[in-house]
C-alpha positions as CSV (number, residue, x, y, z in Angstrom):
1,M,-18.9,-61.1,8.6
2,R,-21.9,-58.9,9.5
3,V,-19.9,-56.7,11.9
4,Y,-17.4,-55.9,9.1
5,I,-20.3,-55.0,6.8
6,L,-21.4,-52.7,9.5
7,V,-18.0,-51.1,9.6
8,L,-18.1,-50.6,5.8
9,L,-21.5,-49.0,5.9
10,L,-20.5,-46.7,8.8
11,S,-17.4,-45.5,6.9
12,A,-19.4,-45.0,3.7
13,A,-22.2,-43.0,5.4
14,L,-19.9,-40.9,7.5
15,T,-17.7,-40.0,4.5
16,Y,-20.7,-39.2,2.3
17,F,-22.2,-36.8,4.8
18,L,-18.8,-35.2,5.6
19,V,-18.0,-34.3,2.0
20,P,-20.3,-31.2,1.7
21,A,-18.7,-29.6,4.8
22,V,-15.2,-30.2,3.4
23,L,-16.3,-28.9,0.0
24,R,-17.4,-25.6,1.6
25,F,-14.1,-25.4,3.4
26,A,-12.2,-25.9,0.1
27,L,-14.2,-23.2,-1.6
28,R,-13.6,-20.8,1.3
29,I,-9.8,-21.2,1.2
30,G,-9.6,-21.4,-2.6
31,A,-8.3,-25.0,-2.7
32,M,-9.2,-25.5,-6.4
33,T,-7.7,-27.8,-9.0
34,Q,-7.0,-25.5,-12.0
35,V,-7.0,-26.7,-15.6
36,R,-3.8,-27.6,-17.5
37,E,-3.1,-29.2,-20.8
38,R,-2.8,-32.7,-19.4
39,D,-6.0,-32.4,-17.5
40,V,-9.3,-33.8,-18.7
41,H,-11.6,-31.6,-16.7
42,T,-12.5,-28.2,-18.3
43,V,-13.3,-26.2,-15.1
44,P,-11.7,-25.5,-11.8
45,I,-12.8,-28.1,-9.2
46,P,-12.5,-28.0,-5.4
47,R,-10.2,-30.6,-3.9
48,L,-9.4,-31.8,-0.3
49,G,-12.0,-34.5,-0.5
50,G,-9.4,-36.8,1.1
51,V,-10.0,-34.9,4.4
52,A,-13.6,-36.1,4.5
53,M,-12.5,-39.6,3.6
54,F,-10.0,-39.7,6.4
55,L,-12.5,-38.3,8.9
56,G,-15.0,-41.0,7.9
57,F,-12.3,-43.7,8.1
58,T,-11.3,-42.5,11.5
59,A,-14.8,-42.2,12.9
60,S,-15.7,-45.7,11.7
61,L,-12.7,-47.3,13.3
62,L,-13.4,-45.5,16.6
63,I,-17.0,-46.7,16.6
64,A,-15.9,-50.2,15.6
65,S,-13.3,-50.3,18.4
66,N,-16.2,-50.0,20.9
67,I,-18.1,-53.0,19.4
68,P,-17.3,-55.9,21.8
69,Y,-16.6,-58.3,18.9
70,L,-13.9,-56.0,17.5
71,H,-12.6,-54.4,20.7
72,R,-9.8,-56.9,21.1
73,V,-8.2,-56.2,17.7
74,L,-9.1,-52.5,17.5
75,G,-9.3,-51.2,21.0
76,N,-6.0,-52.6,22.4
77,N,-4.1,-53.4,19.2
78,S,-1.2,-51.1,18.4
79,Q,-1.1,-52.1,14.7
80,V,-4.4,-50.6,13.7
81,W,-3.4,-47.3,15.2
82,A,0.0,-47.6,13.5
83,I,-1.8,-47.7,10.2
84,W,-3.9,-44.8,11.4
85,W,-0.9,-42.7,12.3
86,G,0.6,-43.4,8.9
87,A,-2.6,-42.5,7.1
88,A,-3.0,-39.4,9.2
89,L,0.5,-38.2,8.4
90,M,0.1,-39.0,4.8
91,C,-3.2,-37.1,4.7
92,L,-1.4,-34.1,6.3
93,V,1.3,-34.2,3.7
94,G,-1.3,-34.3,1.0
95,F,-3.3,-31.5,2.6
96,I,-0.3,-29.3,2.7
97,D,0.5,-30.2,-0.9
98,D,-3.0,-29.4,-2.0
99,I,-2.8,-26.0,-0.5
100,W,0.8,-24.9,-1.1
101,E,2.0,-27.3,-3.8
102,L,5.2,-28.8,-2.4
103,D,8.1,-29.7,-4.7
104,W,8.4,-33.4,-5.4
105,Y,11.4,-34.1,-3.1
106,T,9.7,-32.4,-0.1
107,K,6.6,-34.4,-0.6
108,L,8.6,-37.6,-1.0
109,A,10.3,-36.8,2.3
110,G,6.9,-36.5,3.9
111,E,5.8,-39.8,2.5
112,V,9.0,-41.5,3.8
113,L,8.3,-40.0,7.2
114,A,4.7,-41.2,7.3
115,A,5.7,-44.7,6.1
116,G,8.5,-44.8,8.6
117,V,6.2,-43.9,11.5
118,M,3.8,-46.7,10.6
119,A,6.7,-49.2,10.4
120,W,8.3,-47.9,13.6
121,K,4.9,-48.4,15.4
122,G,4.8,-52.0,14.4
123,V,3.3,-52.5,10.9
124,Q,6.3,-53.8,9.0
125,F,7.6,-56.9,7.2
126,I,8.8,-59.5,9.7
127,T,8.6,-62.5,7.3
128,L,8.6,-62.6,3.6
129,P,5.8,-64.7,2.1
130,F,8.4,-67.2,0.7
131,M,8.5,-70.2,2.9
132,G,8.6,-68.1,6.1
133,L,12.0,-66.4,5.6
134,T,12.6,-63.6,8.0
135,V,13.4,-60.2,6.5
136,G,16.4,-59.5,8.7
137,S,17.3,-56.8,11.2
138,A,14.8,-54.3,12.6
139,R,16.3,-51.5,10.4
140,F,16.0,-53.6,7.3
141,N,12.4,-54.5,8.2
142,I,11.6,-50.8,8.3
143,A,13.5,-50.0,5.1
144,C,11.6,-52.8,3.2
145,T,8.3,-51.6,4.6
146,V,9.0,-47.9,3.7
147,L,10.0,-48.9,0.1
148,V,6.8,-50.9,-0.5
149,V,4.6,-48.2,1.0
150,I,6.2,-45.5,-1.2
151,V,5.6,-47.6,-4.3
152,I,2.0,-48.3,-3.5
153,V,1.2,-44.8,-2.4
154,N,2.5,-43.2,-5.6
155,A,0.9,-46.0,-7.7
156,V,-2.5,-44.9,-6.3
157,N,-1.6,-41.3,-6.7
158,F,-0.6,-41.8,-10.3
159,M,-4.0,-43.5,-11.1
160,D,-5.9,-40.5,-9.7
161,G,-6.5,-38.9,-13.0
162,L,-10.2,-39.2,-13.8
163,D,-13.4,-38.7,-11.9
164,G,-14.0,-41.7,-9.7
165,L,-11.0,-43.7,-11.0
166,A,-8.7,-43.9,-7.9
167,S,-11.6,-44.2,-5.4
168,G,-13.2,-47.0,-7.4
169,I,-10.0,-48.9,-7.9
170,V,-9.1,-48.7,-4.2
171,A,-12.7,-49.7,-3.2
172,I,-12.3,-52.8,-5.4
173,A,-8.8,-53.5,-4.0
174,S,-10.0,-53.0,-0.4
175,I,-12.9,-55.4,-0.9
176,A,-10.5,-58.0,-2.4
177,F,-8.1,-57.5,0.5
178,F,-11.0,-57.9,3.0
179,I,-12.0,-61.3,1.4
180,Y,-8.4,-62.4,1.3
181,S,-7.7,-61.3,4.9
182,Y,-10.9,-62.9,6.2
183,I,-10.0,-66.3,4.6
184,L,-6.5,-66.1,5.9
185,T,-7.7,-65.2,9.4
186,R,-10.2,-68.0,9.4
187,N,-7.6,-70.6,8.3
188,A,-4.9,-69.4,10.7
189,T,-7.1,-69.0,13.8
190,P,-10.3,-71.2,13.4
191,G,-13.2,-69.9,15.3
192,D,-11.9,-66.3,15.5
193,Y,-12.5,-64.2,12.5
194,T,-11.3,-60.9,14.0
195,S,-8.2,-59.2,12.4
196,V,-6.8,-55.7,11.9
197,A,-6.5,-56.2,8.2
198,C,-10.2,-57.1,7.9
199,A,-11.4,-54.1,9.9
200,V,-9.1,-51.7,8.1
201,S,-10.0,-53.0,4.6
202,A,-13.7,-52.8,5.4
203,A,-13.3,-49.2,6.6
204,S,-11.1,-48.4,3.5
205,A,-13.7,-49.8,1.1
206,G,-16.4,-47.8,2.9
207,M,-14.8,-44.4,2.7
208,C,-14.2,-44.9,-1.0
209,I,-17.8,-46.0,-1.6
210,G,-19.0,-43.0,0.4
211,F,-16.9,-40.6,-1.6
212,L,-17.7,-42.0,-5.1
213,P,-21.2,-40.3,-5.4
214,H,-19.5,-36.9,-5.0
215,N,-16.4,-37.8,-7.2
216,F,-18.0,-39.7,-10.1
217,H,-18.2,-37.8,-13.4
218,P,-18.9,-35.0,-13.4
219,A,-17.1,-34.6,-10.1
220,R,-18.2,-32.0,-7.6
221,I,-14.9,-32.4,-5.6
222,F,-11.6,-34.2,-6.0
223,M,-9.9,-36.2,-3.3
224,G,-6.6,-34.3,-3.8
225,D,-3.3,-35.6,-2.6
226,S,-4.8,-35.7,0.9
227,G,-6.9,-38.5,-0.4
228,A,-4.7,-40.3,-2.9
229,L,-1.7,-40.5,-0.6
230,M,-3.8,-41.6,2.4
231,L,-5.6,-44.3,0.4
232,G,-2.3,-45.7,-0.7
233,M,-1.1,-45.8,2.9
234,V,-4.2,-47.5,4.2
235,I,-4.2,-50.3,1.5
236,A,-0.4,-50.7,1.9
237,G,-0.6,-50.9,5.7
238,A,-3.4,-53.5,5.5
239,G,-1.5,-55.6,2.9
240,I,1.7,-55.5,4.9
241,Q,-0.1,-56.4,8.1
242,V,-1.6,-59.5,6.6
243,T,1.2,-60.7,4.3
244,G,4.3,-59.7,6.3
245,Q,3.2,-60.9,9.7
246,I,1.1,-64.0,9.3
247,D,3.2,-67.2,9.1
248,P,2.8,-68.4,5.5
249,A,3.0,-72.0,6.6
250,A,-0.2,-71.5,8.6
251,T,-2.1,-70.5,5.4
252,S,-1.1,-73.5,3.3
253,L,-4.0,-75.6,2.0
254,G,-2.0,-77.8,-0.3
255,Y,-2.6,-77.0,-4.0
256,K,-5.1,-74.2,-3.1
257,L,-2.8,-71.9,-1.1
258,P,0.9,-72.5,-1.4
259,A,3.2,-70.5,0.8
260,Y,4.2,-68.0,-1.9
261,L,0.6,-67.0,-2.6
262,P,0.3,-64.1,-0.1
263,L,2.8,-62.0,-2.1
264,L,1.2,-62.9,-5.4
265,L,-2.2,-61.9,-4.1
266,S,-1.0,-58.7,-2.7
267,V,0.6,-57.7,-5.9
268,G,-2.3,-58.9,-8.1
269,I,-4.9,-57.0,-6.1
270,I,-3.2,-53.7,-6.8
271,A,-1.8,-54.8,-10.2
272,L,-3.4,-52.0,-12.2
273,P,-1.9,-49.0,-10.3
274,I,1.4,-50.8,-10.0
275,V,1.6,-51.4,-13.8
276,D,0.7,-47.8,-14.5
277,F,3.3,-46.5,-11.9
278,L,6.1,-48.7,-13.3
279,W,5.4,-47.8,-16.9
280,A,5.2,-44.1,-16.1
281,T,8.5,-44.2,-14.2
282,F,10.2,-46.0,-17.0
283,R,8.8,-43.7,-19.6
284,R,10.0,-40.6,-17.8
285,L,13.4,-41.9,-16.9
286,R,13.9,-42.8,-20.6
287,R,13.1,-39.2,-21.5
288,G,15.6,-37.9,-18.9
289,Q,12.8,-36.6,-16.7
290,S,12.1,-37.0,-13.0
291,P,9.8,-40.0,-12.2
292,F,7.5,-37.4,-10.6
293,H,7.3,-35.3,-13.8
294,A,3.6,-35.1,-14.7
295,D,2.5,-36.1,-18.2
296,A,-0.5,-37.4,-20.1
297,G,0.8,-40.9,-20.8
298,H,-1.1,-42.8,-18.1
299,L,-3.5,-45.7,-18.9
300,H,-6.5,-43.5,-18.6
301,H,-5.1,-40.9,-20.9
302,R,-4.3,-43.5,-23.5
303,L,-7.9,-44.9,-23.4
304,L,-9.3,-41.4,-23.8
305,R,-7.1,-40.8,-26.9
306,L,-8.2,-44.1,-28.3
307,G,-11.9,-43.1,-28.3
308,H,-13.5,-43.9,-25.0
309,S,-15.6,-41.5,-23.0
310,H,-14.6,-40.2,-19.6
311,V,-17.1,-42.5,-17.8
312,G,-16.3,-45.4,-20.2
313,T,-12.6,-45.2,-19.5
314,V,-13.2,-45.2,-15.7
315,L,-15.5,-48.2,-15.9
316,I,-13.1,-50.1,-18.1
317,L,-10.3,-49.6,-15.7
318,H,-12.6,-50.6,-12.8
319,M,-13.4,-53.7,-14.7
320,W,-9.7,-54.6,-15.2
321,A,-9.0,-53.9,-11.6
322,A,-11.8,-56.4,-10.6
323,V,-10.5,-59.0,-13.1
324,F,-7.0,-58.8,-11.5
325,S,-8.2,-58.6,-7.9
326,F,-10.8,-61.3,-7.9
327,S,-8.9,-63.7,-10.1
328,C,-6.2,-63.6,-7.5
329,I,-8.7,-64.2,-4.7
330,L,-10.1,-67.3,-6.4
331,L,-6.6,-68.9,-6.0
332,V,-7.5,-69.1,-2.3
333,V,-10.5,-71.4,-2.8
334,W,-10.1,-73.0,-6.2
335,P,-7.4,-75.1,-7.9
336,A,-5.0,-73.0,-9.9
337,K,-5.9,-74.6,-13.3
338,K,-9.6,-73.7,-12.9
339,V,-8.6,-70.1,-11.8
340,V,-6.4,-69.7,-14.9
341,W,-9.4,-70.6,-17.2
342,V,-11.7,-68.2,-15.4
343,A,-9.1,-65.4,-15.4
344,L,-8.4,-65.9,-19.2
345,G,-12.2,-65.9,-19.9
346,S,-12.7,-62.7,-17.8
347,A,-9.7,-61.1,-19.5
348,A,-11.0,-61.9,-22.9
349,I,-14.4,-60.3,-22.1
350,A,-12.6,-57.3,-20.7
351,S,-10.5,-57.0,-23.8
352,V,-13.5,-57.1,-26.1
353,V,-15.1,-54.3,-24.0
354,T,-11.9,-52.3,-24.0
355,F,-11.1,-52.5,-27.8
356,R,-14.5,-52.6,-29.5
357,M,-15.0,-48.8,-29.2
358,F,-11.6,-47.7,-30.5
359,G,-11.7,-45.5,-33.5
360,A,-10.9,-42.0,-34.8
361,G,-14.6,-41.4,-35.7
362,R,-15.7,-41.8,-32.1
363,R,-12.9,-39.6,-30.9
364,K,-13.8,-36.9,-33.4
365,A,-17.5,-37.0,-32.3
366,R,-16.4,-36.6,-28.7
367,V,-14.3,-33.5,-29.6
368,T,-17.2,-32.0,-31.5
369,Q,-19.4,-32.5,-28.5
370,G,-16.9,-30.5,-26.4
371,E,-15.2,-33.3,-24.5
372,R,-11.6,-32.5,-23.6
373,I,-8.8,-35.0,-24.5
374,P,-5.2,-34.3,-23.5
375,S,-2.6,-34.7,-26.2
376,K,0.1,-37.3,-25.9
377,D,2.9,-34.8,-25.2
378,A,0.9,-32.7,-22.8
379,T,2.9,-30.9,-20.1
380,D,2.2,-28.2,-17.5
381,N,3.7,-25.4,-19.6
382,V,0.9,-24.5,-21.9
383,E,-2.9,-24.9,-22.1
384,V,-4.3,-26.6,-25.2
385,T,-7.8,-28.0,-25.4
386,L,-9.8,-29.9,-28.0
387,S,-13.0,-28.9,-26.2
388,S,-15.3,-26.2,-27.5
389,T,-15.3,-24.8,-23.9
390,R,-11.9,-23.3,-23.2
391,V,-10.4,-22.4,-19.8
392,D,-7.5,-19.9,-20.2
393,P,-4.8,-20.7,-17.6
394,I,-3.3,-17.3,-17.8
395,A,-6.3,-15.1,-16.9
396,P,-8.4,-16.5,-14.1
397,H,-12.2,-16.4,-14.7
398,S,-14.2,-14.1,-12.5
399,N,-16.8,-15.3,-10.1
400,S,-19.6,-14.2,-12.3
401,E,-18.2,-16.1,-15.3
402,L,-17.9,-19.2,-13.2
403,A,-21.5,-18.8,-12.1
404,T,-22.8,-18.0,-15.6
405,Q,-21.1,-21.0,-17.2
406,G,-22.3,-23.3,-14.4
407,R,-18.8,-24.3,-13.4
408,L,-19.7,-25.5,-9.9
409,S,-21.9,-28.5,-10.6
410,A,-22.2,-29.0,-6.8
411,T,-24.9,-26.3,-6.7
412,T,-27.2,-28.7,-8.6
413,N,-27.4,-31.1,-5.7
414,S,-29.4,-30.5,-2.6
415,L,-26.5,-31.4,-0.5
416,Y,-24.8,-28.3,-1.8
417,D,-27.6,-25.8,-1.8
418,D,-25.7,-23.6,0.6
419,V,-22.6,-23.6,-1.6
420,S,-22.7,-20.5,-3.8
421,P,-20.3,-19.8,-6.8
422,K,-19.9,-16.4,-5.3
423,S,-17.8,-18.0,-2.5
424,V,-15.2,-19.1,-5.0
425,G,-12.1,-17.0,-5.2
426,S,-9.6,-16.9,-8.0
427,P,-6.4,-18.5,-6.6
428,P,-3.2,-18.0,-8.5
429,I,-2.5,-20.8,-11.0
430,S,0.6,-22.8,-10.6
431,F,2.2,-25.1,-13.2
432,H,4.1,-27.1,-10.7
433,D,5.0,-30.6,-11.9
434,D,2.7,-32.5,-9.5
435,E,1.1,-35.7,-10.4
436,K,-2.0,-35.3,-8.2
437,R,-3.4,-32.0,-9.5
438,G,-3.7,-33.5,-12.9
439,Q,-6.8,-35.2,-11.8
440,S,-10.0,-34.9,-13.7
């Protein structure tokens, strides 16, 4: 356990200290998230934070692979590097999208390619967690794997809409996956607690934790598609590696861990992003729109319109993610009836916290104070703001205006003392229907 905590801390520290360099690079090339109607942020913010996260993730795995205890599963195991290759390609697709704004079908093709490479290199469904049934042919294995990865990747991407939201949810999910993988590994191979899923989940949690101080409201930098797509790939790869390749019969502990439980846990741990993704897809298809058409109907947008603050909305969604994730984890160690009562009690508390602040009066107060709330029918075609501070999407602000209005909060932190607002250009503003750049 201690060695995995070390991997987590390494990943967190490396990511934290790499972010300032990436922020300077984003400012230099003009990789900024502009303001649109469906956005909650009111000023242009640098993106590409996912690059720092990926570098921290990679460095921590390289260091961990040289630790004798983990060398067997990291140094000579093709599966961990299969996940790495998938994450690297997904980060590259997101990086290109952050710079040049790919159309949705080109980006989807890149996602399929990245998922296919990971599956081709060995991380794929071999058995389904239903009584040990095999998936089928090698081609069908890869197809099932790619489909699951695409759903998870876009679920994480869709949730990346508020400062610290996606990174916090993935951190919670990664910690839950780590606990689950650790228990499965301990039960399947007594005396040997080393596994690819444990190491990857620990590194994934670490890079999210290291990025959060820079990304929490008010964010100095966004992770961009380079981060959201990569995070989805990492957590999908770890989940597939542990649920699709461990014999479910080996994990059975009678009433505590029936053979179907791995799939239930995998879905439950990432339930919040999946629910948001499925609802968004249904909503858009019902309107005759592409599933990738951006709007302001996500869970976080709804909570904002119902009266919660930016930070409050993020913390509420983190709370629900923890309720889903750790209620599922308890099924591994407790009887199902006991877990149901704990889950219901936790959900009741979370519901009280979620609903007690709703009200038009609170929403009106927030608007008066200058907090921006996207309308229900927000699109990328026109800029409307409820905030007292308006950003005009037609005429970019000059560098002096950005400096005067204090639009680069990064300069207030000692880590960013060498980042000057003067280095910020005024890149052209695009209203491409892209889910990621709606982050706030």
